[in-house]
Amino acid sequence: MDEMKFANKIVEKAKKMNLDDVEVYYNSSKNLDVVWEKGDLQIPKTDLYQGFGIRVFKNGSTGFSSSNIIDEKEGERVLKRAAEIASITPSEESNILPEKSEIEYVEDIVDERNDDIKLVQAVEKGKEFVENFLNYDKRVKLDTANFNTRLNKRVIVNSKGTKASEEKTVFENMAMAFARDGENVSSFDLSFQIACKLADLSLKEEAEDLAKKVVNSLDAEGVESFEGSIILTPFSVLSIIASPISFAVNGENVINDMSPWADKIGDKVAIPELSVVDDAHIAGGVGSRSFDREGVAPKKLDIIKNGKLNSFIHNTYTAHKMDTESTGHAGGGAQSKPGISPSNFIINGGDRSLDEIIADTDKGILVNRFSGNTDPISGDFSGVVKGGKYIENGEIVKSIKGVMIAGNVYELLNQISAMTEKKQFIQNYRLPHIRFEDVSITGE
């Protein structure tokens, strides 16, 4: 069935039901998942999904219902159910649909050569990573590896005149591994790559890089407690820094009094060199989208500019509640009402290489991975350093174990002393290495 025609028919039926507005959102996905466990290939899986959700508006009330059965009778049933829910839902003036946007479509988010990759091809690509990893050194051990491909399609039609459709391909390779030399076992380490085009994955290089990291983590030692510098890798930046910032600027958290930055627009929240941008129009960006869950065309948004909080991210509901405009960040799928989600979330401000930052560090640790807890409301974090390195006088001295770090995320943003220019895409986050000063480091 033509999804656009299907959605159009529902909207036309809704217009005859004395409703104020209606929105039909459809999405589908085809997933191929190839998994290795302990070096052995598991049964590859293919997953197909399609579904639609209908949101109706009447006198400030809204109702939502969804289904994964795509036919006209089901469309009518779901529409009636959504209208029934709206009739018993309390009215609120912020329950509105956005006006129609002029949509500019993003380039390079579909790999035309591989938009229908076959299972055997997915197995071959995963095998390329696994074999290059295992052949690097006899001491390396693969815990799990996963090669995944996704072909997604979104369609939205509403009574305000919005009609839009978009496809995206995503290729993802992830692995968890360690090294063993007799009784000497390294900490686990993680490898992750993601791209909209298959050719943008560097599977051989990534496999060898992971193998090198776990081998170099053998013979880890403890260190005494001290206060000093920490350098976070992009993986650690995601869990300790980027995720809490994303939480703090989410419009839902702001209106629900959960954001610690609710009243800080225009205030200094980080060093002047740091900026955070959300840009949905990066060609080939895994978080790129031409329109959000409500059909709003997103614009490049300066969230933090020169260290000052500049904007929250909003969907139509939260924007109306705060007397502003949607930033095009409605998120979610067809099974629920729109929430809020970032697109390509980017931390900027660095101009150095990782080697330069290490050479300029008197005493500190490189935090490869962080295993612990981060409270995005208070900003407090504490946890164990995984795959860490001890740095002294500008050189990596040894691998370390049994080390914990603790502090406050929002205070750390004012303790940044260096950032790399080079960034890594982890899901829809593009993140650098970041060095912080005066951090509590607890050793054995």
XYZ file of C-alpha atoms in Angstrom:
444
model
C 0.000 0.000 0.000
C 1.142 3.546 -0.750
C 1.744 4.983 2.727
C 1.171 8.589 1.659
C -2.196 7.753 0.076
C -3.140 5.746 3.162
C -2.361 8.683 5.454
C -4.153 11.137 3.155
C -7.354 9.058 3.249
C -7.355 9.048 7.041
C -6.919 12.822 7.170
C -9.793 13.303 4.707
C -12.060 11.065 6.818
C -11.084 12.987 9.959
C -12.094 16.282 8.361
C -15.680 14.971 8.214
C -15.746 14.136 11.946
C -15.996 17.639 13.366
C -12.442 17.515 14.727
C -10.154 20.549 14.901
C -7.016 18.825 13.558
C -5.538 15.415 12.857
C -2.051 14.026 12.305
C -1.100 10.665 10.790
C 2.468 9.424 11.278
C 3.786 6.232 9.652
C 7.148 4.578 10.053
C 8.689 1.333 8.908
C 12.036 -0.352 9.389
C 13.869 -3.321 7.971
C 16.658 -4.560 10.248
C 19.346 -7.171 9.635
C 21.252 -8.247 12.722
C 24.363 -10.429 12.626
C 25.852 -11.387 16.003
C 29.013 -13.185 17.089
C 29.312 -14.458 20.673
C 32.644 -15.769 21.975
C 33.832 -15.718 18.360
C 30.995 -17.899 17.042
C 28.394 -16.689 14.543
C 24.841 -16.860 15.908
C 21.704 -17.250 13.789
C 21.308 -13.982 11.818
C 17.999 -12.193 12.320
C 15.760 -10.171 10.029
C 13.177 -7.883 11.576
C 10.458 -6.054 9.642
C 8.185 -3.460 11.235
C 5.616 -0.991 10.031
C 2.996 0.948 11.931
C 1.082 4.194 12.122
C -0.184 6.497 14.828
C -3.062 8.983 14.713
C -3.274 12.095 16.862
C -6.524 14.105 16.903
C -7.298 17.500 18.442
C -10.637 18.838 19.628
C -11.247 21.919 21.789
C -7.760 21.734 23.329
C -7.984 18.014 24.042
C -5.920 15.410 22.233
C -6.250 11.680 21.676
C -3.774 9.191 20.283
C -4.027 5.611 19.043
C -1.813 3.391 16.901
C -1.640 0.081 15.052
C 0.732 -2.048 12.980
C -1.984 -3.210 10.587
C -1.930 -1.054 7.470
C -5.347 -1.107 5.811
C -8.287 1.272 5.450
C -10.600 -0.479 7.923
C -7.909 -0.446 10.587
C -7.197 3.201 9.806
C -10.859 4.067 10.447
C -10.899 2.075 13.698
C -7.738 3.751 15.018
C -9.062 7.189 14.027
C -12.323 6.621 15.920
C -10.409 5.336 18.948
C -8.183 8.438 18.982
C -11.303 10.658 18.769
C -12.894 8.781 21.699
C -9.778 9.323 23.800
C -9.772 13.025 22.959
C -13.395 13.309 24.122
C -12.461 12.212 27.654
C -9.084 13.942 27.901
C -8.713 17.236 29.833
C -8.336 20.325 27.663
C -5.076 22.254 27.520
C -4.320 25.190 25.254
C -0.832 23.899 24.382
C -2.304 20.862 22.626
C -1.944 22.154 19.068
C -0.494 21.107 15.736
C 2.368 23.124 14.232
C 1.818 25.161 11.110
C 3.149 23.782 7.829
C 6.934 24.077 7.386
C 9.014 24.552 4.263
C 11.054 21.361 4.238
C 14.568 21.224 2.808
C 15.648 17.612 2.370
C 18.965 16.417 3.785
C 21.513 14.859 1.450
C 23.431 11.588 1.719
C 21.365 9.816 4.382
C 20.443 6.952 2.036
C 23.031 4.578 0.595
C 21.455 3.910 -2.789
C 23.848 1.029 -3.427
C 22.990 -0.730 -0.195
C 19.427 0.311 0.668
C 18.335 -3.337 0.459
C 21.406 -5.208 1.701
C 21.014 -8.976 1.781
C 21.664 -11.212 4.775
C 24.734 -12.809 3.202
C 26.255 -9.357 2.651
C 25.656 -8.422 6.290
C 27.337 -11.647 7.412
C 30.345 -10.908 5.185
C 30.717 -7.400 6.587
C 30.525 -8.593 10.170
C 32.992 -11.366 9.360
C 35.434 -8.791 7.960
C 35.567 -7.072 11.352
C 35.750 -10.289 13.403
C 38.534 -11.881 11.367
C 40.681 -8.759 11.334
C 40.271 -8.459 15.096
C 41.118 -12.086 15.886
C 44.073 -12.166 13.462
C 45.723 -9.133 15.059
C 47.112 -10.967 18.125
C 46.521 -14.436 19.546
C 45.849 -12.908 22.985
C 42.711 -11.015 21.937
C 39.289 -12.460 22.805
C 35.965 -11.432 21.329
C 33.054 -11.326 23.751
C 30.372 -10.078 21.349
C 30.251 -8.402 17.955
C 27.216 -7.087 16.156
C 26.794 -5.841 12.591
C 23.421 -4.212 12.004
C 21.770 -2.590 8.990
C 18.566 -0.561 9.049
C 16.381 0.892 6.311
C 13.890 3.330 7.826
C 10.998 5.204 6.251
C 8.845 7.981 7.755
C 5.671 9.570 6.411
C 3.641 12.361 7.990
C 0.385 13.962 6.831
C -1.741 16.381 8.841
C -4.742 18.677 8.455
C -2.492 21.765 8.400
C -1.245 20.784 4.949
C 1.962 18.999 5.943
C 2.839 16.079 3.660
C 6.348 14.673 3.911
C 8.227 11.427 3.452
C 11.852 10.426 4.061
C 14.046 7.329 4.009
C 17.358 6.686 5.755
C 19.882 3.858 5.814
C 22.028 3.183 8.877
C 24.952 0.754 9.187
C 26.314 -0.002 12.633
C 29.141 -2.174 13.917
C 29.726 -2.728 17.632
C 32.015 -5.093 19.535
C 33.064 -5.859 23.104
C 36.414 -7.555 23.660
C 39.323 -8.215 26.028
C 42.803 -9.739 25.991
C 44.154 -12.694 27.943
C 47.770 -13.696 28.494
C 47.769 -16.658 30.862
C 46.291 -15.425 34.149
C 46.661 -11.809 33.065
C 43.319 -10.479 31.769
C 42.669 -6.963 30.480
C 39.541 -4.936 31.116
C 36.792 -5.109 28.522
C 36.819 -2.495 25.806
C 34.237 -1.329 23.302
C 34.319 -0.517 19.608
C 31.535 1.363 17.857
C 31.025 2.676 14.321
C 27.902 4.045 12.679
C 27.201 5.673 9.294
C 24.468 6.236 6.745
C 26.674 4.802 4.009
C 28.336 1.413 4.219
C 31.549 2.654 2.610
C 32.022 5.079 5.519
C 32.629 2.212 7.960
C 36.335 1.419 8.410
C 35.907 -2.142 9.639
C 39.510 -3.358 9.272
C 40.997 -0.262 10.924
C 38.429 -0.327 13.733
C 39.048 -4.029 14.403
C 42.798 -3.517 14.659
C 42.339 -0.453 16.857
C 40.161 -2.422 19.302
C 42.656 -5.293 19.377
C 45.506 -2.885 20.046
C 43.614 -1.230 22.930
C 42.825 -4.475 24.770
C 46.380 -5.813 24.341
C 47.783 -2.539 25.673
C 45.492 -2.843 28.701
C 47.230 -6.015 29.908
C 49.407 -5.700 33.025
C 47.196 -2.965 34.490
C 48.249 -1.641 37.914
C 46.695 0.392 40.675
C 47.490 4.011 41.492
C 47.327 6.055 44.651
C 44.482 8.527 45.100
C 45.103 12.069 43.898
C 43.399 15.137 42.503
C 44.370 15.878 38.941
C 43.451 15.867 35.276
C 41.135 13.452 33.532
C 40.874 13.066 29.777
C 37.550 11.606 28.688
C 37.279 9.695 25.421
C 34.122 10.323 23.339
C 32.508 7.228 24.933
C 33.072 8.690 28.392
C 32.030 12.166 27.268
C 28.682 10.728 26.178
C 27.805 9.228 29.547
C 29.326 11.873 31.829
C 28.823 15.104 29.849
C 26.669 14.954 26.704
C 23.742 12.942 28.063
C 23.246 15.227 31.107
C 23.442 18.343 28.894
C 20.849 16.821 26.557
C 18.641 16.138 29.585
C 19.060 19.657 30.975
C 18.051 21.382 27.716
C 15.075 19.111 26.977
C 11.918 21.249 27.034
C 9.886 18.515 28.747
C 12.348 18.418 31.640
C 12.309 22.214 31.838
C 8.519 22.522 32.178
C 8.436 19.570 34.600
C 10.976 21.305 36.898
C 13.548 18.562 36.400
C 16.186 20.567 34.538
C 18.916 22.219 36.633
C 19.154 24.857 33.874
C 15.476 25.798 33.819
C 16.177 29.472 34.633
C 19.665 29.806 33.130
C 19.051 31.023 29.558
C 21.735 33.659 28.927
C 23.828 32.507 31.902
C 27.366 31.145 31.752
C 27.265 27.353 32.161
C 30.683 26.385 30.743
C 34.043 27.792 29.708
C 33.769 30.415 26.911
C 35.469 28.123 24.394
C 32.747 25.476 24.617
C 29.751 25.446 22.300
C 27.022 22.854 21.807
C 25.143 22.743 18.511
C 22.256 20.619 17.293
C 22.241 20.403 13.493
C 19.746 18.153 11.706
C 21.007 19.089 8.232
C 24.491 17.546 8.218
C 24.868 15.588 4.982
C 25.295 11.929 5.897
C 24.711 12.562 9.614
C 23.173 9.598 11.415
C 20.961 11.980 13.396
C 20.037 14.086 10.363
C 16.385 14.540 9.458
C 14.524 16.835 7.111
C 11.534 17.085 9.430
C 10.779 16.039 12.991
C 8.060 13.780 14.412
C 5.517 16.593 13.892
C 6.624 17.563 10.385
C 8.502 20.666 11.544
C 11.625 21.534 9.555
C 14.507 21.852 12.055
C 17.122 24.590 11.924
C 20.700 24.576 13.179
C 20.410 25.440 16.862
C 23.057 26.954 19.147
C 22.279 25.329 22.495
C 25.386 26.598 24.282
C 27.233 29.455 22.607
C 30.575 30.716 23.913
C 29.891 29.034 27.235
C 26.425 30.578 27.719
C 23.131 28.685 27.621
C 21.374 29.928 24.512
C 18.381 27.669 23.904
C 16.349 24.659 24.991
C 15.115 22.063 22.506
C 11.357 21.932 21.962
C 8.501 20.189 20.272
C 5.285 22.135 19.590
C 3.726 21.394 22.987
C 6.682 22.452 25.145
C 7.374 25.485 22.941
C 3.781 26.704 23.329
C 3.951 26.123 27.095
C 7.032 28.358 27.245
C 5.686 30.964 24.794
C 8.234 30.261 22.093
C 8.499 28.331 18.796
C 9.253 24.675 18.201
C 12.918 24.058 17.432
C 12.041 21.012 15.328
C 12.981 18.462 17.967
C 9.796 16.400 18.251
C 10.966 12.806 18.474
C 9.597 9.295 18.643
C 7.867 6.806 16.400
C 4.371 5.828 15.355
C 3.549 3.991 18.578
C 3.426 7.038 20.841
C 2.752 10.760 20.899
C 5.738 12.997 20.072
C 8.406 13.448 22.705
C 11.652 15.397 22.343
C 14.968 14.183 20.947
C 18.144 15.797 19.592
C 19.266 15.286 16.007
C 23.058 15.600 15.499
C 24.208 16.777 18.937
C 27.716 18.242 18.624
C 30.213 19.537 21.184
C 32.552 22.113 19.622
C 35.446 24.264 20.770
C 38.577 22.155 20.484
C 41.608 22.814 18.294
C 44.129 20.219 19.485
C 45.000 16.566 18.897
C 44.776 13.897 21.588
C 48.565 13.435 21.490
C 49.037 17.166 22.134
C 46.651 17.075 25.094
C 48.398 14.063 26.636
C 51.826 15.711 26.137
C 50.528 18.774 27.974
C 49.207 16.801 30.990
C 51.380 16.814 34.119
C 49.486 14.168 36.088
C 46.193 12.541 35.290
C 44.347 9.638 33.753
C 42.803 8.825 30.395
C 39.280 7.498 30.987
C 38.602 5.135 28.131
C 35.204 4.000 29.461
C 33.147 4.983 32.483
C 31.077 2.458 34.414
C 28.966 4.212 36.997
C 26.079 6.538 37.662
C 25.404 10.081 36.521
C 22.426 11.984 37.931
C 21.377 14.523 35.283
C 19.285 16.499 37.787
C 21.944 17.102 40.448
C 24.870 16.544 38.079
C 26.645 14.250 40.542
C 28.535 11.291 39.084
C 30.751 8.526 40.399
C 32.022 5.304 38.920
C 34.849 3.046 37.857
C 37.378 3.821 35.122
C 37.629 1.033 32.554
C 40.642 0.639 30.277
C 42.255 3.701 31.838
C 45.803 4.989 31.448
C 47.961 6.832 33.962
C 49.700 9.934 32.588
C 52.704 11.635 34.143
C 54.898 14.404 32.710
C 53.136 14.247 29.366
C 53.508 10.514 28.830
C 51.291 7.462 29.280
C 53.095 5.501 31.989
C 50.881 2.447 32.470
C 47.448 0.897 32.234
C 45.446 1.200 35.437
C 42.751 -0.726 37.314
C 40.673 -0.247 40.437
C 40.352 3.513 39.898
C 37.229 5.570 40.542
C 36.332 9.144 39.617
C 33.654 11.387 41.084
C 32.426 14.935 40.709
C 29.655 17.102 39.348
C 28.924 17.350 35.632
C 27.800 20.960 35.674
C 30.872 22.039 37.646
C 33.140 20.089 35.265
C 31.972 22.231 32.356
C 33.878 25.107 33.956
C 36.965 22.957 34.571
C 37.677 22.130 30.910
C 41.279 22.797 29.907
C 41.441 21.253 26.420
C 39.341 19.594 23.714
C 40.281 17.787 20.537
C 39.273 19.135 17.166
C 38.598 15.591 15.916
C 35.258 14.091 16.956
C 33.611 10.680 16.882
C 30.002 9.874 16.015
C 28.406 7.746 18.749
C 24.803 7.261 17.698
C 23.631 10.820 16.965
C 26.250 12.501 19.179
C 29.459 13.926 17.660
C 31.948 14.226 20.497
C 35.622 15.126 21.111
C 38.124 14.051 23.754
C 37.904 16.537 26.648
C 40.371 17.218 29.483
C 39.168 18.477 32.867
C 41.210 19.729 35.818
C 41.016 19.243 39.589
C 39.022 16.002 39.543
C 38.903 13.599 42.483
C 40.609 10.323 41.468
C 40.440 7.438 43.940
C 42.932 4.587 43.614
C 43.404 1.312 45.413
